[in-house]
Every structure is written in structure tokens, then in C-alpha cells.
Amino acid sequence: MHEVSHQRVKTNGIWLHMAEQGTGPLVLLLHGFPEIWYSWRHQISFLATHGYHVVAPDLRGYGDSDSPVSPTSYTVMHLVGDIIGLLDHFGEQQAFIVGHDWGAVIGWHLALFRPERVKGLINLSVPYYSRNPNAKFAESLIRTYGDGFYISQFQAFSWGNLFDRNREEQKGHSPAPPGMEIIDYLRTLSRLPPWITEEELQVYADKFQESGFTGALNYYRAMDLNWELTAPWQGSKITVPVKFMVGKNDLGFEVSGVRQYVEGNIFRSLVPNLEIVILDGHHFLQQEKHQEVSEEILLFLRKFPAE
């Protein structure tokens, strides 16, 4: 079998970089924040060896893909449009979609907007929520958690440049103490977790050194615009077959009633054809528990008859 290949594809008015391996039914792997295609490195080869055409793009704003400057270019309409363009590029009417974190958000909205293009959906870490008609998402989070919450901090446009190459343009809009940049204020672990090596971490560092973080943070800055644009789908359900995986030790699973929501009836009422798998892991499941996640993905894919 051929090794992982790389190419850039024009879709929805921008160029997306993608990693690709294998032949067979199309499986798109959508990464989250702050990642790139490389977060799926374990699943790419695993699924390709089991007879699938696996494609893992750098989403817009990340890695070697184009990174529009304006936050208004990062709505779910744009993000779903990018993925539709990839399906069209490969001449596929349908594909399996696997998403993690923001990739899961894209997966949910792709299934919401264009269910006929989704053969099956596997999402990690971020469940589907019905749109609250009375409160914009980011605004409600800021009211609940305050200005120190990370999503609150990400709203300031200049903060994205804290990680960018043009350091001289900084204006000090940072939650860190005066005179200190946020990247220097973060706690440094004494050692890496066992699921990632120094060499693997350097792959991410090198790419973000090139691209900066502005594109990645623009996803958060478009949250309330998403709320406005998705009003026509108020109350809609996800009708495609779904497997949802989450780590029981994920901080996001243990706060604000998320565990109760995932294990309760409301989630299942919004996603009627749903299977839930709770793994002994944290947030970056596809890396920390890569073998288990790969096998769970394969079990789901094999439920669908070969064409």
C-alpha cells in the first residue's frame, strides 16, 4: 500500500492541504483545536490498511491550508462548505465523517445541513446541542464563566497574534500579568504525557510557528455569528447514524452537566440513531487511546454494507 501522500485542493474559494492514504469508501477525518491533520496519524494508516480511502485535511486556518484573516470567514457555513467541496473533488456523493473537537462541530453541522452527503458520522469529545433560541453561545458562556474563561479570552482579535510571528505588533491584550505574554504564563509540564513524544509535539510546534493562531482562534470568534446563521435549523435533529465517543476524564465531560446530558434522554432525542462509547481517557482521545478509537471507528464503518 502507498504511504501517506499530501496535496492541496481548491474548495469553497480557498486551498486546503490534506493527507491521504488508501483506497475504498471515503473517510474524512476532521481535527480540532489546536491541531492539524497529524492528530489522526494513527487512524490514517489503520483505516487505510482495512480498505478505506482516508483523507485528513488541515481545516481552514490551520497548517498548510489557507487562513483567511476575518473571523466572518470561519462560520459553520464556510466550514461545512469546505467539506462539501472535498467530497465533490473526489466525486463522492457520500462519505463517512469522523470529527474531534471543532471537527466534531463541523461533523454535526454537515449532518444537519446536508445529511444526504453523510453515510455515517463518528464524533469525539463534543456532543450535539440544540440551538438555544434565547442566548447566543459565546455571550452566554462569557456571562456564565466570566472574562477569564478561555473562550472569553479568544474573542479579542489581537490575542491570536500573541502566538504569531509579528510579535512587535502586540498591544498587551493578554490575561497574563503585565509584561508577560500568555504563552509564557502557561504552566509548563515537567514531562509530556505518554501518548505523545517530543518529536511528535514538534510537528505541531513547527506548523503553528509558520501559521500562527489567528485562524484557529477565529473559529471561536465566529460562534455568535453561527448562532445567527443557524436559526433556520432551530429544533432540528441529526438523522444520520452516529457513534459518539468521549473520554470519561475529559475536563469538558465533567463540567456544566455534560456527562448527565450525554448519558441522558435529551441527547438521544436530538440524535435518534446514536451509539455512545465512553473511554478511559481525556480530551485528545484519538492520540491518547489511538488503538481503541481506531477499532471503534472500524466497528462502526463495518456496519455499512460494501457498495
Coordinates of C-alpha atoms in Angstrom, one line a residue:
M1 CA 0.0 0.0 0.0
H2 CA 1.2 3.5 -0.8
E3 CA 2.4 5.8 2.0
V4 CA 0.6 8.9 3.1
S5 CA 0.5 11.4 0.3
H6 CA -0.1 15.2 0.5
Q7 CA -1.8 17.6 -1.8
R8 CA -3.6 20.9 -1.8
V9 CA -7.2 21.1 -3.1
K10 CA -9.2 24.2 -4.1
T11 CA -12.5 24.1 -2.3
N12 CA -15.0 26.8 -1.4
G13 CA -12.7 29.6 -2.7
I14 CA -9.6 28.5 -0.6
W15 CA -6.9 26.0 -0.8
L16 CA -6.9 23.1 1.8
H17 CA -4.0 20.9 2.4
M18 CA -4.8 17.2 3.1
A19 CA -3.1 14.0 3.9
E20 CA -4.4 10.9 2.0
Q21 CA -3.9 7.2 2.1
G22 CA -5.7 4.0 0.9
T23 CA -8.5 3.1 -1.5
G24 CA -12.1 2.2 -0.9
P25 CA -15.0 4.1 0.8
L26 CA -14.1 7.7 1.6
V27 CA -13.5 8.5 5.3
L28 CA -12.8 12.2 6.2
L29 CA -11.0 12.8 9.5
L30 CA -11.6 16.4 10.8
H31 CA -9.3 17.6 13.5
G32 CA -9.9 20.1 16.4
F33 CA -8.2 22.9 18.2
P34 CA -5.2 23.3 18.4
E35 CA -4.3 20.5 16.0
I36 CA -3.6 19.7 12.3
W37 CA -4.1 16.6 10.1
Y38 CA -1.3 15.0 12.1
S39 CA -3.6 14.3 15.1
W40 CA -5.1 11.5 13.0
R41 CA -1.7 9.9 12.2
H42 CA -2.6 6.6 13.9
Q43 CA -6.1 6.3 12.3
I44 CA -5.0 7.2 8.8
S45 CA -2.8 4.1 8.3
F46 CA -5.0 1.8 10.4
L47 CA -8.1 2.6 8.3
A48 CA -6.3 2.6 5.0
T49 CA -4.9 -1.0 5.7
H50 CA -8.5 -2.1 6.3
G51 CA -9.8 -1.0 2.9
Y52 CA -10.7 2.7 3.2
H53 CA -9.8 5.8 1.4
V54 CA -8.7 8.1 4.2
V55 CA -8.4 11.9 3.9
A56 CA -7.4 14.1 6.8
P57 CA -7.3 17.8 5.9
D58 CA -5.8 20.8 7.6
L59 CA -9.0 22.7 8.2
R60 CA -9.1 26.3 7.1
G61 CA -6.9 28.5 9.3
Y62 CA -4.6 25.6 10.1
G63 CA -1.3 24.1 9.0
D64 CA -0.7 24.3 5.2
S65 CA -4.3 25.3 4.4
D66 CA -5.3 28.9 3.6
S67 CA -6.0 31.1 6.6
P68 CA -8.5 34.0 5.9
V69 CA -7.9 36.9 8.3
S70 CA -11.5 37.8 9.1
P71 CA -13.5 35.8 11.7
T72 CA -16.5 36.1 9.5
S73 CA -14.8 33.6 7.2
Y74 CA -15.0 30.9 9.8
T75 CA -18.7 30.3 10.3
V76 CA -20.1 26.7 10.2
M77 CA -21.4 27.6 6.7
H78 CA -17.9 28.1 5.5
L79 CA -16.5 25.1 7.3
V80 CA -19.2 22.8 6.0
G81 CA -18.8 24.2 2.6
D82 CA -15.1 23.3 2.6
I83 CA -16.0 19.7 3.4
I84 CA -18.7 19.5 0.7
G85 CA -16.0 20.8 -1.7
L86 CA -13.7 17.9 -0.7
L87 CA -16.5 15.4 -1.4
D88 CA -17.1 16.9 -4.8
H89 CA -13.3 16.9 -5.5
F90 CA -13.3 13.2 -5.0
G91 CA -16.5 12.7 -6.9
E92 CA -18.2 11.2 -3.9
Q93 CA -21.9 11.7 -3.1
Q94 CA -21.4 10.4 0.4
A95 CA -18.6 9.9 2.9
F96 CA -18.0 8.7 6.4
I97 CA -17.2 11.7 8.6
V98 CA -15.0 11.5 11.8
G99 CA -14.6 14.6 13.8
H100 CA -12.9 15.6 17.0
D101 CA -13.5 18.8 19.0
W102 CA -14.1 21.6 16.4
G103 CA -14.0 18.8 13.8
A104 CA -17.0 17.3 15.6
V105 CA -18.8 20.6 15.4
I106 CA -18.3 20.6 11.7
G107 CA -19.5 17.0 11.5
W108 CA -22.6 17.8 13.4
H109 CA -23.4 20.7 11.1
L110 CA -22.6 18.8 8.0
A111 CA -25.1 16.2 9.1
L112 CA -27.6 18.9 10.0
F113 CA -27.3 20.9 6.7
R114 CA -26.6 18.1 4.2
P115 CA -27.5 14.7 5.7
E116 CA -27.6 13.2 2.2
R117 CA -23.9 13.6 1.9
V118 CA -23.1 11.8 5.2
K119 CA -23.1 8.0 5.2
G120 CA -22.3 7.8 8.9
L121 CA -20.9 10.2 11.5
I122 CA -18.4 9.5 14.3
N123 CA -17.7 12.4 16.6
L124 CA -15.3 12.6 19.5
S125 CA -15.5 14.8 22.7
V126 CA -18.1 17.4 21.7
P127 CA -21.8 16.3 21.7
Y128 CA -24.6 17.9 19.7
Y129 CA -26.6 20.6 21.3
S130 CA -29.8 22.1 20.1
R131 CA -29.6 25.8 19.4
N132 CA -30.8 28.0 22.3
P133 CA -33.2 30.5 20.7
N134 CA -32.8 32.9 23.6
A135 CA -29.0 33.2 24.0
K136 CA -26.0 33.5 21.7
F137 CA -23.5 30.8 22.5
A138 CA -20.3 32.8 23.3
E139 CA -22.2 35.5 25.0
S140 CA -23.9 33.0 27.3
L141 CA -20.5 31.4 28.1
I142 CA -19.0 34.8 29.0
R143 CA -21.9 35.6 31.2
T144 CA -21.6 32.3 33.0
Y145 CA -17.8 31.9 33.3
G146 CA -16.6 35.5 33.1
D147 CA -13.7 37.2 31.3
G148 CA -11.1 34.7 32.5
F149 CA -12.8 31.8 30.5
Y150 CA -10.7 30.7 27.5
I151 CA -13.5 31.3 25.0
S152 CA -14.0 34.8 26.5
Q153 CA -10.3 35.5 26.1
F154 CA -10.2 34.2 22.5
Q155 CA -12.8 36.8 21.4
A156 CA -10.2 39.6 21.5
F157 CA -8.8 39.7 17.9
S158 CA -5.3 40.8 18.9
W159 CA -4.8 37.8 21.2
G160 CA -4.5 35.5 18.3
N161 CA -1.3 37.3 17.3
L162 CA 0.3 36.5 20.7
F163 CA 1.4 33.3 19.1
D164 CA 2.1 34.8 15.6
R165 CA 5.3 35.7 14.0
N166 CA 4.7 39.5 14.2
R167 CA 5.4 39.9 17.9
E168 CA 6.2 43.6 17.6
E169 CA 2.6 44.4 16.8
Q170 CA 1.3 43.2 20.2
K171 CA -0.7 45.6 22.3
G172 CA -0.7 43.7 25.6
H173 CA -4.2 42.3 25.4
S174 CA -3.4 39.3 27.4
P175 CA -4.8 37.6 30.5
A176 CA -1.3 37.1 31.7
P177 CA 0.3 39.7 34.1
P178 CA 1.6 42.9 32.6
G179 CA 4.8 42.5 30.6
M180 CA 4.3 38.7 30.1
E181 CA 2.7 37.0 27.1
I182 CA 0.1 34.4 27.6
I183 CA 2.3 31.6 26.1
D184 CA 4.9 32.4 28.8
Y185 CA 2.3 32.5 31.6
L186 CA 1.0 29.0 30.9
R187 CA 2.2 26.2 33.2
T188 CA 4.9 24.0 31.6
L189 CA 4.6 20.3 32.4
S190 CA 7.7 18.6 33.8
R191 CA 7.2 15.8 31.3
L192 CA 5.0 15.0 28.3
P193 CA 2.0 12.6 28.7
P194 CA 2.9 9.1 27.5
W195 CA 0.8 9.3 24.3
I196 CA 2.9 11.9 22.6
T197 CA 6.7 12.2 22.0
E198 CA 8.9 15.3 21.8
E199 CA 9.3 14.6 18.1
E200 CA 5.5 14.4 17.6
L201 CA 4.9 17.6 19.6
Q202 CA 7.5 19.4 17.5
V203 CA 5.4 18.7 14.3
Y204 CA 2.6 20.8 15.8
A205 CA 5.0 23.5 17.1
D206 CA 6.7 23.8 13.7
K207 CA 3.3 24.2 11.9
F208 CA 1.9 26.7 14.3
Q209 CA 5.2 28.7 14.2
E210 CA 4.5 29.1 10.5
S211 CA 0.8 29.7 10.6
G212 CA 0.2 31.4 13.9
F213 CA -3.0 31.0 15.8
T214 CA -5.2 33.7 14.3
G215 CA -7.1 31.3 12.0
A216 CA -7.6 28.8 14.8
L217 CA -9.0 31.4 17.2
N218 CA -11.3 32.8 14.6
Y219 CA -13.5 29.7 15.0
Y220 CA -14.3 30.9 18.5
R221 CA -14.8 34.5 17.3
A222 CA -17.5 33.3 14.8
M223 CA -19.5 31.5 17.5
D224 CA -22.2 34.1 17.9
L225 CA -22.4 34.6 14.1
N226 CA -23.1 30.9 13.9
W227 CA -25.9 31.3 16.3
E228 CA -27.5 33.9 14.0
L229 CA -27.0 31.9 10.8
T230 CA -28.3 28.6 12.1
A231 CA -31.8 30.0 13.2
P232 CA -33.5 28.2 10.3
W233 CA -32.4 24.8 11.8
Q234 CA -33.9 25.6 15.2
G235 CA -35.0 22.4 16.8
S236 CA -33.7 20.1 14.0
K237 CA -32.4 16.7 14.7
I238 CA -29.4 14.8 13.5
T239 CA -30.9 11.9 11.4
V240 CA -27.8 10.1 10.2
P241 CA -26.3 7.1 12.0
V242 CA -23.9 8.4 14.7
K243 CA -21.3 7.0 17.1
F244 CA -20.2 9.4 19.8
M245 CA -17.0 8.8 21.8
V246 CA -15.8 10.7 24.8
G247 CA -13.1 10.3 27.5
K248 CA -14.5 9.9 31.0
N249 CA -11.6 12.1 32.3
D250 CA -12.1 14.8 29.7
L251 CA -12.5 18.1 31.7
G252 CA -15.2 19.1 29.3
F253 CA -17.2 16.0 30.1
E254 CA -17.2 16.6 33.9
V255 CA -18.4 20.2 33.9
S256 CA -21.7 22.0 33.4
G257 CA -23.8 18.8 33.4
V258 CA -22.2 17.5 30.2
R259 CA -21.9 13.9 31.5
Q260 CA -25.6 14.0 32.5
Y261 CA -26.6 15.4 29.2
V262 CA -24.6 12.7 27.2
E263 CA -26.0 9.9 29.3
G264 CA -29.5 11.3 29.5
N265 CA -32.5 11.3 27.2
I266 CA -32.2 14.8 25.6
F267 CA -29.1 14.0 23.6
R268 CA -30.6 10.8 22.3
S269 CA -33.8 12.6 21.4
L270 CA -31.8 15.0 19.2
V271 CA -29.7 12.3 17.7
P272 CA -32.1 9.3 17.4
N273 CA -29.7 6.9 15.7
L274 CA -27.0 7.2 18.3
E275 CA -24.4 4.9 19.9
I276 CA -22.3 6.2 22.8
V277 CA -18.9 5.0 23.8
I278 CA -17.2 6.3 27.0
L279 CA -13.5 5.5 27.1
D280 CA -11.0 5.7 29.9
G281 CA -9.2 8.7 28.5
H282 CA -9.1 12.5 28.3
H283 CA -9.7 15.1 25.6
F284 CA -7.3 14.1 22.8
L285 CA -8.7 10.6 22.5
Q286 CA -7.6 9.7 19.0
Q287 CA -4.0 10.1 20.2
E288 CA -4.1 9.0 23.8
K289 CA -6.3 5.9 23.1
H290 CA -5.5 5.6 19.4
Q291 CA -5.9 1.8 19.2
E292 CA -9.2 1.8 20.9
V293 CA -10.5 4.7 18.9
S294 CA -9.3 3.2 15.6
E295 CA -11.0 -0.1 16.4
E296 CA -14.3 1.7 17.5
I297 CA -14.2 3.6 14.2
L298 CA -13.7 0.4 12.2
L299 CA -16.6 -1.4 14.1
F300 CA -18.9 1.5 13.1
L301 CA -17.8 1.5 9.4
R302 CA -18.2 -2.2 9.1
K303 CA -21.9 -1.9 9.9
F304 CA -22.5 -0.4 6.5
P305 CA -22.6 -2.9 3.5
A306 CA -19.9 -2.6 0.9
E307 CA -21.1 -1.0 -2.3

